[in-house]
PDB file of C-alpha atoms in Angstrom:
ATOM      1  CA  MET A 273      -0.846  25.003   9.152  1.00  0.00           C
ATOM      2  CA  LYS A 274      -0.720  21.307   8.288  1.00  0.00           C
ATOM      3  CA  LEU A 275       2.618  19.622   8.991  1.00  0.00           C
ATOM      4  CA  VAL A 276       3.303  16.081   7.765  1.00  0.00           C
ATOM      5  CA  ILE A 277       6.445  14.132   8.642  1.00  0.00           C
ATOM      6  CA  ILE A 278       7.203  11.624   5.865  1.00  0.00           C
ATOM      7  CA  THR A 279       9.396   8.838   7.131  1.00  0.00           C
ATOM      8  CA  GLY A 280       9.894   5.089   6.888  1.00  0.00           C
ATOM      9  CA  LEU A 281      12.257   2.502   5.498  1.00  0.00           C
ATOM     10  CA  SER A 282      14.912   3.365   2.950  1.00  0.00           C
ATOM     11  CA  GLY A 283      13.694   2.222  -0.461  1.00  0.00           C
ATOM     12  CA  ALA A 284      10.015   2.263   0.536  1.00  0.00           C
ATOM     13  CA  GLY A 285       9.136   5.228  -1.691  1.00  0.00           C
ATOM     14  CA  LYS A 286       9.581   8.370   0.408  1.00  0.00           C
ATOM     15  CA  SER A 287      10.929  10.360  -2.552  1.00  0.00           C
ATOM     16  CA  GLN A 288       7.908   9.417  -4.652  1.00  0.00           C
ATOM     17  CA  ALA A 289       5.617  10.289  -1.750  1.00  0.00           C
ATOM     18  CA  MET A 290       7.246  13.718  -1.480  1.00  0.00           C
ATOM     19  CA  LYS A 291       6.670  14.347  -5.198  1.00  0.00           C
ATOM     20  CA  SER A 292       3.042  13.385  -4.736  1.00  0.00           C
ATOM     21  CA  MET A 293       2.710  15.779  -1.811  1.00  0.00           C
ATOM     22  CA  GLU A 294       4.203  18.578  -3.916  1.00  0.00           C
ATOM     23  CA  ASP A 295       1.536  17.914  -6.543  1.00  0.00           C
ATOM     24  CA  LEU A 296      -1.067  18.395  -3.789  1.00  0.00           C
ATOM     25  CA  GLY A 297       0.328  21.829  -2.905  1.00  0.00           C
ATOM     26  CA  PHE A 298       2.576  20.915   0.018  1.00  0.00           C
ATOM     27  CA  TYR A 299       5.821  22.813   0.565  1.00  0.00           C
ATOM     28  CA  CYS A 300       8.296  19.921   0.785  1.00  0.00           C
ATOM     29  CA  VAL A 301      11.772  19.691   2.291  1.00  0.00           C
ATOM     30  CA  ASP A 302      13.890  16.558   2.033  1.00  0.00           C
ATOM     31  CA  ASN A 303      16.289  15.378   4.748  1.00  0.00           C
ATOM     32  CA  LEU A 304      15.893  18.368   7.054  1.00  0.00           C
ATOM     33  CA  PRO A 305      17.896  17.858  10.287  1.00  0.00           C
ATOM     34  CA  PRO A 306      15.256  17.159  12.966  1.00  0.00           C
ATOM     35  CA  ALA A 307      16.742  19.754  15.320  1.00  0.00           C
ATOM     36  CA  LEU A 308      15.714  22.435  12.815  1.00  0.00           C
ATOM     37  CA  ILE A 309      12.045  21.395  12.653  1.00  0.00           C
ATOM     38  CA  PRO A 310      10.791  23.760  15.422  1.00  0.00           C
ATOM     39  CA  LYS A 311      12.570  26.756  13.886  1.00  0.00           C
ATOM     40  CA  PHE A 312      11.380  25.824  10.386  1.00  0.00           C
ATOM     41  CA  ALA A 313       7.781  25.487  11.592  1.00  0.00           C
ATOM     42  CA  GLU A 314       8.031  28.892  13.254  1.00  0.00           C
ATOM     43  CA  LEU A 315       9.303  30.476  10.037  1.00  0.00           C
ATOM     44  CA  CYS A 316       6.409  28.992   8.074  1.00  0.00           C
ATOM     45  CA  ILE A 317       3.870  30.199  10.613  1.00  0.00           C
ATOM     46  CA  HIS A 318       5.200  33.732  10.201  1.00  0.00           C
ATOM     47  CA  ALA A 319       5.056  33.556   6.401  1.00  0.00           C
ATOM     48  CA  GLN A 320       1.713  35.387   6.555  1.00  0.00           C
ATOM     49  CA  GLY A 321      -0.328  32.469   5.258  1.00  0.00           C
ATOM     50  CA  GLU A 322       1.811  31.831   2.185  1.00  0.00           C
ATOM     51  CA  ILE A 323       2.726  28.362   3.441  1.00  0.00           C
ATOM     52  CA  GLU A 324      -0.204  26.381   4.827  1.00  0.00           C
ATOM     53  CA  LYS A 325       0.833  22.800   4.070  1.00  0.00           C
ATOM     54  CA  ILE A 326       4.301  21.392   4.806  1.00  0.00           C
ATOM     55  CA  ALA A 327       5.764  17.930   4.261  1.00  0.00           C
ATOM     56  CA  LEU A 328       9.190  17.077   5.704  1.00  0.00           C
ATOM     57  CA  VAL A 329      11.054  13.907   4.749  1.00  0.00           C
ATOM     58  CA  ILE A 330      12.976  12.752   7.829  1.00  0.00           C
ATOM     59  CA  ASP A 331      14.804   9.420   7.917  1.00  0.00           C
ATOM     60  CA  ILE A 332      17.973   7.676   9.021  1.00  0.00           C
ATOM     61  CA  ARG A 333      20.042   9.425   6.350  1.00  0.00           C
ATOM     62  CA  GLY A 334      20.387  12.086   9.029  1.00  0.00           C
ATOM     63  CA  ARG A 335      22.591   9.651  10.960  1.00  0.00           C
ATOM     64  CA  ARG A 336      23.143  10.914  14.501  1.00  0.00           C
ATOM     65  CA  PHE A 337      20.885  13.931  13.838  1.00  0.00           C
ATOM     66  CA  PHE A 338      17.972  11.522  13.434  1.00  0.00           C
ATOM     67  CA  ASP A 339      18.082  10.815  17.157  1.00  0.00           C
ATOM     68  CA  ASP A 340      16.885  14.389  17.764  1.00  0.00           C
ATOM     69  CA  LEU A 341      13.566  13.720  16.037  1.00  0.00           C
ATOM     70  CA  PHE A 342      11.402  12.857  19.037  1.00  0.00           C
ATOM     71  CA  GLU A 343      12.778  15.770  21.025  1.00  0.00           C
ATOM     72  CA  SER A 344      12.013  18.117  18.124  1.00  0.00           C
ATOM     73  CA  LEU A 345       8.496  16.725  17.680  1.00  0.00           C
ATOM     74  CA  ASP A 346       7.831  17.235  21.387  1.00  0.00           C
ATOM     75  CA  ALA A 347       9.123  20.802  21.051  1.00  0.00           C
ATOM     76  CA  ILE A 348       6.762  21.753  18.222  1.00  0.00           C
ATOM     77  CA  LYS A 349       3.869  20.139  20.071  1.00  0.00           C
ATOM     78  CA  ASP A 350       4.700  22.283  23.122  1.00  0.00           C
ATOM     79  CA  GLN A 351       4.688  25.314  20.815  1.00  0.00           C
ATOM     80  CA  GLY A 352       1.128  24.476  19.790  1.00  0.00           C
ATOM     81  CA  TYR A 353       1.873  23.136  16.296  1.00  0.00           C
ATOM     82  CA  ASN A 354       0.072  19.986  15.207  1.00  0.00           C
ATOM     83  CA  TYR A 355       1.762  17.361  13.064  1.00  0.00           C
ATOM     84  CA  GLU A 356       1.111  13.861  11.769  1.00  0.00           C
ATOM     85  CA  ILE A 357       3.404  11.091  10.614  1.00  0.00           C
ATOM     86  CA  LEU A 358       3.143   9.257   7.282  1.00  0.00           C
ATOM     87  CA  PHE A 359       5.180   6.049   7.523  1.00  0.00           C
ATOM     88  CA  LEU A 360       6.185   4.098   4.414  1.00  0.00           C
ATOM     89  CA  GLU A 361       7.341   0.504   4.549  1.00  0.00           C
ATOM     90  CA  ALA A 362       7.806  -2.541   2.324  1.00  0.00           C
ATOM     91  CA  SER A 363       8.671  -6.206   2.721  1.00  0.00           C
ATOM     92  CA  ASP A 364      12.293  -7.332   3.011  1.00  0.00           C
ATOM     93  CA  PRO A 365      12.376  -9.113  -0.393  1.00  0.00           C
ATOM     94  CA  VAL A 366      10.958  -6.021  -2.137  1.00  0.00           C
ATOM     95  CA  LEU A 367      13.433  -3.671  -0.437  1.00  0.00           C
ATOM     96  CA  ILE A 368      16.367  -5.938  -1.319  1.00  0.00           C
ATOM     97  CA  LYS A 369      15.185  -6.127  -4.929  1.00  0.00           C
ATOM     98  CA  ARG A 370      14.911  -2.334  -5.154  1.00  0.00           C
ATOM     99  CA  TYR A 371      18.385  -1.840  -3.722  1.00  0.00           C
ATOM    100  CA  LYS A 372      19.895  -4.329  -6.161  1.00  0.00           C
ATOM    101  CA  GLU A 373      18.124  -2.749  -9.119  1.00  0.00           C
ATOM    102  CA  THR A 374      19.423   0.728  -8.250  1.00  0.00           C
ATOM    103  CA  ARG A 375      22.805  -0.554  -6.986  1.00  0.00           C
ATOM    104  CA  ARG A 376      22.463   1.612  -3.938  1.00  0.00           C
ATOM    105  CA  ILE A 377      24.164   0.987  -0.595  1.00  0.00           C
ATOM    106  CA  HIS A 378      21.991   0.818   2.503  1.00  0.00           C
ATOM    107  CA  PRO A 379      22.865   3.751   4.801  1.00  0.00           C
ATOM    108  CA  LEU A 380      23.026   1.511   7.876  1.00  0.00           C
ATOM    109  CA  SER A 381      25.059  -1.210   6.196  1.00  0.00           C
ATOM    110  CA  PRO A 382      27.573   0.479   3.862  1.00  0.00           C
ATOM    111  CA  ARG A 383      29.918  -2.532   3.875  1.00  0.00           C
ATOM    112  CA  GLY A 384      27.620  -5.334   4.941  1.00  0.00           C
ATOM    113  CA  ARG A 385      24.601  -7.190   3.611  1.00  0.00           C
ATOM    114  CA  ILE A 386      21.517  -5.200   2.634  1.00  0.00           C
ATOM    115  CA  ILE A 387      19.265  -7.262   4.925  1.00  0.00           C
ATOM    116  CA  GLU A 388      21.433  -6.318   7.913  1.00  0.00           C
ATOM    117  CA  GLY A 389      20.843  -2.641   7.192  1.00  0.00           C
ATOM    118  CA  ILE A 390      17.099  -3.217   6.722  1.00  0.00           C
ATOM    119  CA  ASN A 391      16.816  -5.049  10.049  1.00  0.00           C
ATOM    120  CA  ALA A 392      18.756  -2.330  11.860  1.00  0.00           C
ATOM    121  CA  GLU A 393      16.575   0.343  10.299  1.00  0.00           C
ATOM    122  CA  ARG A 394      13.353  -1.449  11.261  1.00  0.00           C
ATOM    123  CA  ASN A 395      14.533  -1.532  14.870  1.00  0.00           C
ATOM    124  CA  ARG A 396      15.417   2.163  14.910  1.00  0.00           C
ATOM    125  CA  LEU A 397      12.104   3.157  13.332  1.00  0.00           C
ATOM    126  CA  SER A 398       9.832   0.887  15.380  1.00  0.00           C
ATOM    127  CA  GLU A 399       8.828   3.581  17.883  1.00  0.00           C
ATOM    128  CA  LEU A 400       8.255   6.103  15.113  1.00  0.00           C
ATOM    129  CA  LYS A 401       5.994   3.651  13.293  1.00  0.00           C
ATOM    130  CA  LYS A 402       3.885   3.231  16.429  1.00  0.00           C
ATOM    131  CA  ASN A 403       3.221   6.976  16.427  1.00  0.00           C
ATOM    132  CA  ALA A 404       2.327   7.170  12.728  1.00  0.00           C
ATOM    133  CA  LYS A 405      -1.154   8.296  11.755  1.00  0.00           C
ATOM    134  CA  TYR A 406      -0.902   6.626   8.352  1.00  0.00           C
ATOM    135  CA  ILE A 407       1.116   3.553   7.388  1.00  0.00           C
ATOM    136  CA  VAL A 408       1.415   2.693   3.707  1.00  0.00           C
ATOM    137  CA  ASP A 409       3.002  -0.571   2.599  1.00  0.00           C
ATOM    138  CA  THR A 410       4.394  -0.029  -0.897  1.00  0.00           C
ATOM    139  CA  SER A 411       5.424  -3.631  -1.568  1.00  0.00           C
ATOM    140  CA  ASN A 412       2.741  -4.131  -4.211  1.00  0.00           C
ATOM    141  CA  LEU A 413       2.291  -0.511  -5.290  1.00  0.00           C
ATOM    142  CA  THR A 414       3.425   1.045  -8.530  1.00  0.00           C
ATOM    143  CA  SER A 415       4.465   4.707  -8.471  1.00  0.00           C
ATOM    144  CA  ALA A 416       1.058   5.645  -9.866  1.00  0.00           C
ATOM    145  CA  GLN A 417      -0.742   3.616  -7.217  1.00  0.00           C
ATOM    146  CA  LEU A 418       1.330   5.176  -4.419  1.00  0.00           C
ATOM    147  CA  LYS A 419       0.469   8.612  -5.778  1.00  0.00           C
ATOM    148  CA  GLU A 420      -3.201   7.648  -5.719  1.00  0.00           C
ATOM    149  CA  GLU A 421      -2.906   6.461  -2.101  1.00  0.00           C
ATOM    150  CA  ILE A 422      -1.331   9.774  -1.078  1.00  0.00           C
ATOM    151  CA  LYS A 423      -4.081  11.620  -2.924  1.00  0.00           C
ATOM    152  CA  LYS A 424      -6.797   9.644  -1.156  1.00  0.00           C
ATOM    153  CA  ILE A 425      -5.335  10.440   2.248  1.00  0.00           C
ATOM    154  CA  TYR A 426      -4.405  14.107   1.871  1.00  0.00           C
ATOM    155  CA  MET A 427      -6.800  15.426  -0.738  1.00  0.00           C
ATOM    156  CA  GLU A 428      -9.898  13.289  -0.427  1.00  0.00           C
ATOM    157  CA  GLY A 429      -9.560  12.780   3.328  1.00  0.00           C
ATOM    158  CA  GLU A 430     -10.152   9.065   3.088  1.00  0.00           C
ATOM    159  CA  THR A 431      -9.754   7.116   6.316  1.00  0.00           C
ATOM    160  CA  SER A 432      -9.573   3.345   6.304  1.00  0.00           C
ATOM    161  CA  HIS A 433      -7.495   2.387   9.329  1.00  0.00           C
ATOM    162  CA  ASN A 434      -4.265   2.219   7.285  1.00  0.00           C
ATOM    163  CA  LEU A 435      -5.288  -1.093   5.690  1.00  0.00           C
ATOM    164  CA  THR A 436      -4.830  -1.427   1.934  1.00  0.00           C
ATOM    165  CA  ILE A 437      -6.338  -4.549   0.369  1.00  0.00           C
ATOM    166  CA  PHE A 438      -4.609  -5.946  -2.708  1.00  0.00           C
ATOM    167  CA  ILE A 439      -6.679  -8.364  -4.771  1.00  0.00           C
ATOM    168  CA  GLN A 440      -4.802 -10.398  -7.345  1.00  0.00           C
ATOM    169  CA  SER A 441      -6.167 -12.939  -9.781  1.00  0.00           C
ATOM    170  CA  PHE A 442      -3.741 -15.565 -11.068  1.00  0.00           C
ATOM    171  CA  GLY A 443      -3.456 -18.925 -12.786  1.00  0.00           C
ATOM    172  CA  PHE A 444      -2.225 -21.928 -10.810  1.00  0.00           C
ATOM    173  CA  LYS A 445      -0.477 -23.330 -13.876  1.00  0.00           C
ATOM    174  CA  LYS A 446       1.788 -20.261 -13.860  1.00  0.00           C
ATOM    175  CA  GLY A 447       2.594 -20.518 -10.177  1.00  0.00           C
ATOM    176  CA  ILE A 448       0.863 -19.656  -6.928  1.00  0.00           C
ATOM    177  CA  LEU A 449       1.214 -16.196  -5.388  1.00  0.00           C
ATOM    178  CA  LEU A 450       4.139 -16.077  -2.977  1.00  0.00           C
ATOM    179  CA  ASP A 451       3.114 -12.996  -0.993  1.00  0.00           C
ATOM    180  CA  ALA A 452      -0.609 -13.651  -0.534  1.00  0.00           C
ATOM    181  CA  ASP A 453      -2.144 -13.647   2.949  1.00  0.00           C
ATOM    182  CA  LEU A 454      -5.261 -15.424   1.709  1.00  0.00           C
ATOM    183  CA  VAL A 455      -5.617 -17.620  -1.397  1.00  0.00           C
ATOM    184  CA  PHE A 456      -8.947 -18.826  -2.765  1.00  0.00           C
ATOM    185  CA  ASP A 457      -9.146 -21.543  -5.408  1.00  0.00           C
ATOM    186  CA  VAL A 458     -12.078 -21.057  -7.819  1.00  0.00           C
ATOM    187  CA  ARG A 459     -11.222 -23.939 -10.162  1.00  0.00           C
ATOM    188  CA  PHE A 460     -14.374 -25.715  -8.969  1.00  0.00           C
ATOM    189  CA  LEU A 461     -16.544 -23.186 -10.835  1.00  0.00           C
ATOM    190  CA  PRO A 462     -17.738 -23.921 -14.423  1.00  0.00           C
ATOM    191  CA  ASN A 463     -14.919 -23.000 -16.818  1.00  0.00           C
ATOM    192  CA  PRO A 464     -15.600 -20.635 -19.763  1.00  0.00           C
ATOM    193  CA  HIS A 465     -12.411 -21.925 -21.389  1.00  0.00           C
ATOM    194  CA  TYR A 466     -14.399 -24.859 -22.720  1.00  0.00           C
ATOM    195  CA  ILE A 467     -16.964 -22.592 -24.366  1.00  0.00           C
ATOM    196  CA  GLU A 468     -15.438 -21.807 -27.757  1.00  0.00           C
ATOM    197  CA  GLU A 469     -17.032 -18.384 -28.187  1.00  0.00           C
ATOM    198  CA  LEU A 470     -15.934 -17.314 -24.668  1.00  0.00           C
ATOM    199  CA  ARG A 471     -12.363 -18.621 -24.754  1.00  0.00           C
ATOM    200  CA  PRO A 472     -10.757 -15.485 -26.309  1.00  0.00           C
ATOM    201  CA  PHE A 473     -12.272 -13.167 -23.687  1.00  0.00           C
ATOM    202  CA  THR A 474     -11.433 -12.584 -20.010  1.00  0.00           C
ATOM    203  CA  GLY A 475     -13.356 -12.084 -16.803  1.00  0.00           C
ATOM    204  CA  ASN A 476     -13.301  -8.359 -17.546  1.00  0.00           C
ATOM    205  CA  ASP A 477     -15.747  -8.983 -20.398  1.00  0.00           C
ATOM    206  CA  LYS A 478     -19.460  -9.052 -19.660  1.00  0.00           C
ATOM    207  CA  GLN A 479     -20.166 -12.280 -21.497  1.00  0.00           C
ATOM    208  CA  VAL A 480     -17.594 -14.181 -19.447  1.00  0.00           C
ATOM    209  CA  ARG A 481     -18.704 -12.626 -16.174  1.00  0.00           C
ATOM    210  CA  ASP A 482     -22.334 -13.453 -16.934  1.00  0.00           C
ATOM    211  CA  TYR A 483     -21.406 -17.066 -17.687  1.00  0.00           C
ATOM    212  CA  VAL A 484     -19.322 -17.527 -14.526  1.00  0.00           C
ATOM    213  CA  MET A 485     -21.945 -15.924 -12.286  1.00  0.00           C
ATOM    214  CA  LYS A 486     -25.022 -17.655 -13.683  1.00  0.00           C
ATOM    215  CA  TRP A 487     -24.395 -20.795 -11.625  1.00  0.00           C
ATOM    216  CA  PRO A 488     -25.796 -21.208  -8.071  1.00  0.00           C
ATOM    217  CA  GLU A 489     -22.435 -22.337  -6.726  1.00  0.00           C
ATOM    218  CA  SER A 490     -20.789 -19.169  -8.059  1.00  0.00           C
ATOM    219  CA  ILE A 491     -23.319 -16.900  -6.411  1.00  0.00           C
ATOM    220  CA  GLN A 492     -23.107 -18.792  -3.121  1.00  0.00           C
ATOM    221  CA  PHE A 493     -19.298 -18.771  -3.138  1.00  0.00           C
ATOM    222  CA  VAL A 494     -19.086 -15.009  -3.729  1.00  0.00           C
ATOM    223  CA  GLU A 495     -21.569 -14.401  -0.901  1.00  0.00           C
ATOM    224  CA  LYS A 496     -19.575 -16.563   1.503  1.00  0.00           C
ATOM    225  CA  LEU A 497     -16.293 -14.974   0.358  1.00  0.00           C
ATOM    226  CA  ASN A 498     -17.625 -11.482   1.037  1.00  0.00           C
ATOM    227  CA  ASP A 499     -18.883 -12.580   4.458  1.00  0.00           C
ATOM    228  CA  LEU A 500     -15.484 -14.055   5.324  1.00  0.00           C
ATOM    229  CA  ILE A 501     -13.551 -10.956   4.251  1.00  0.00           C
ATOM    230  CA  ASP A 502     -15.989  -8.737   6.178  1.00  0.00           C
ATOM    231  CA  PHE A 503     -15.354 -10.885   9.246  1.00  0.00           C
ATOM    232  CA  LEU A 504     -11.568 -10.837   8.906  1.00  0.00           C
ATOM    233  CA  ILE A 505     -10.886  -7.175   8.073  1.00  0.00           C
ATOM    234  CA  PRO A 506     -11.572  -5.768  11.583  1.00  0.00           C
ATOM    235  CA  TYR A 507      -9.189  -8.325  13.101  1.00  0.00           C
ATOM    236  CA  TYR A 508      -6.412  -7.495  10.624  1.00  0.00           C
ATOM    237  CA  ILE A 509      -6.908  -3.817  11.464  1.00  0.00           C
ATOM    238  CA  LYS A 510      -6.839  -4.599  15.194  1.00  0.00           C
ATOM    239  CA  GLU A 511      -3.497  -6.376  14.724  1.00  0.00           C
ATOM    240  CA  GLY A 512      -2.099  -3.271  13.026  1.00  0.00           C
ATOM    241  CA  LYS A 513      -1.734  -4.881   9.609  1.00  0.00           C
ATOM    242  CA  SER A 514      -1.132  -2.280   6.895  1.00  0.00           C
ATOM    243  CA  GLN A 515      -1.809  -4.465   3.861  1.00  0.00           C
ATOM    244  CA  LEU A 516      -3.842  -7.566   3.086  1.00  0.00           C
ATOM    245  CA  VAL A 517      -3.069  -9.512  -0.093  1.00  0.00           C
ATOM    246  CA  ILE A 518      -5.898 -11.722  -1.365  1.00  0.00           C
ATOM    247  CA  GLY A 519      -5.224 -14.138  -4.194  1.00  0.00           C
ATOM    248  CA  ILE A 520      -8.010 -15.557  -6.368  1.00  0.00           C
ATOM    249  CA  GLY A 521      -6.773 -18.422  -8.535  1.00  0.00           C
ATOM    250  CA  CYS A 522      -8.127 -20.522 -11.376  1.00  0.00           C
ATOM    251  CA  THR A 523      -6.330 -22.712 -13.909  1.00  0.00           C
ATOM    252  CA  GLY A 524      -5.092 -20.071 -16.355  1.00  0.00           C
ATOM    253  CA  GLY A 525      -5.869 -16.841 -14.511  1.00  0.00           C
ATOM    254  CA  LYS A 526      -8.019 -15.509 -17.316  1.00  0.00           C
ATOM    255  CA  HIS A 527     -11.716 -16.190 -16.749  1.00  0.00           C
ATOM    256  CA  ARG A 528     -13.043 -17.371 -13.375  1.00  0.00           C
ATOM    257  CA  SER A 529     -10.395 -15.815 -11.124  1.00  0.00           C
ATOM    258  CA  VAL A 530     -10.657 -12.457 -12.912  1.00  0.00           C
ATOM    259  CA  THR A 531     -14.436 -12.454 -12.578  1.00  0.00           C
ATOM    260  CA  VAL A 532     -14.439 -13.254  -8.858  1.00  0.00           C
ATOM    261  CA  ALA A 533     -11.555 -10.859  -8.134  1.00  0.00           C
ATOM    262  CA  ASN A 534     -13.418  -8.024  -9.880  1.00  0.00           C
ATOM    263  CA  ILE A 535     -16.583  -8.662  -7.889  1.00  0.00           C
ATOM    264  CA  LEU A 536     -14.662  -8.738  -4.597  1.00  0.00           C
ATOM    265  CA  TYR A 537     -12.844  -5.521  -5.546  1.00  0.00           C
ATOM    266  CA  GLU A 538     -16.081  -3.736  -6.447  1.00  0.00           C
ATOM    267  CA  THR A 539     -17.732  -4.862  -3.201  1.00  0.00           C
ATOM    268  CA  LEU A 540     -14.827  -3.656  -1.052  1.00  0.00           C
ATOM    269  CA  LYS A 541     -14.728  -0.287  -2.822  1.00  0.00           C
ATOM    270  CA  GLU A 542     -18.474   0.146  -2.290  1.00  0.00           C
ATOM    271  CA  LYS A 543     -17.907  -0.436   1.435  1.00  0.00           C
ATOM    272  CA  GLY A 544     -15.268   2.297   1.543  1.00  0.00           C
ATOM    273  CA  HIS A 545     -12.119   0.158   1.804  1.00  0.00           C
ATOM    274  CA  ARG A 546      -8.830   1.065   0.118  1.00  0.00           C
ATOM    275  CA  ALA A 547      -8.548  -1.659  -2.488  1.00  0.00           C
ATOM    276  CA  ILE A 548      -6.267  -2.237  -5.477  1.00  0.00           C
ATOM    277  CA  ILE A 549      -6.732  -4.973  -8.064  1.00  0.00           C
ATOM    278  CA  ASN A 550      -4.225  -6.651 -10.345  1.00  0.00           C
ATOM    279  CA  HIS A 551      -4.869  -9.440 -12.854  1.00  0.00           C
ATOM    280  CA  ARG A 552      -1.463 -11.099 -12.980  1.00  0.00           C
ATOM    281  CA  ASP A 553      -2.000 -13.522 -15.827  1.00  0.00           C
ATOM    282  CA  SER A 554      -4.404 -11.611 -18.043  1.00  0.00           C
ATOM    283  CA  ALA A 555      -2.059  -8.616 -18.430  1.00  0.00           C
ATOM    284  CA  ILE A 556      -4.653  -6.104 -17.165  1.00  0.00           C
ATOM    285  CA  VAL A 557      -4.105  -3.764 -14.189  1.00  0.00           C
ATOM    286  CA  ARG A 558      -6.734  -1.370 -12.856  1.00  0.00           C
ATOM    287  CA  GLU A 559      -6.390   1.181 -10.033  1.00  0.00           C
TER     288      GLU A 559
END
């Protein structure tokens, strides 16, 4: 029997993750009191093979019952049942935005500021996060992308050290990325905007990509960029980072940045990394 504990920060997408697990054939239970986990696992074991995959959503909604979680996990381990923890998180600004959009009250700060509840929850979940097998940061994920991440982990068996790499092209004239860990400026490359027949197209089109990448400086830059990212990724993983946001910017975010972002994305995927690409200013998103 496979037992997955879904937990993490309130507003990080645990409900969506549970729906995704159901689609993968998991028997899911939301907000089960942790003290009941050993008994529930025993019942499933004796279900004569009818229930082979279980996902339990356990979080601080359980209030004082949540404190029983580690004791219950130790109990099922002593009984010979294996489990793993899927931990979902998101950045403070994203969590605050989600709470305001849904007009929900944070369970740890019913009368105070949302950020106070988030900080308290992070502290309470810190030990649980350390024991997680998979950590997924949903800050930059759509519901569809989160579903795809869950699918990669639990259906395709993909392992990539919990690091998801987000690549985002953008135009400097529309504002720099605020959440990027690394930003690369490709405005020094020859600009297809000044070629009349190329202007209406984007870096997703072959004729633009061929133009951008026909120059020696373009080829050399992409090679050095790939080398740098290859060098950095193991150190981000070593530090326990769950997501890396890479911004590729040009003037308008339509030609050069899209081309380079696509090439970086394709290279990372070929090397087996979990990568997601978004073209902010050309209105094209690909998973």
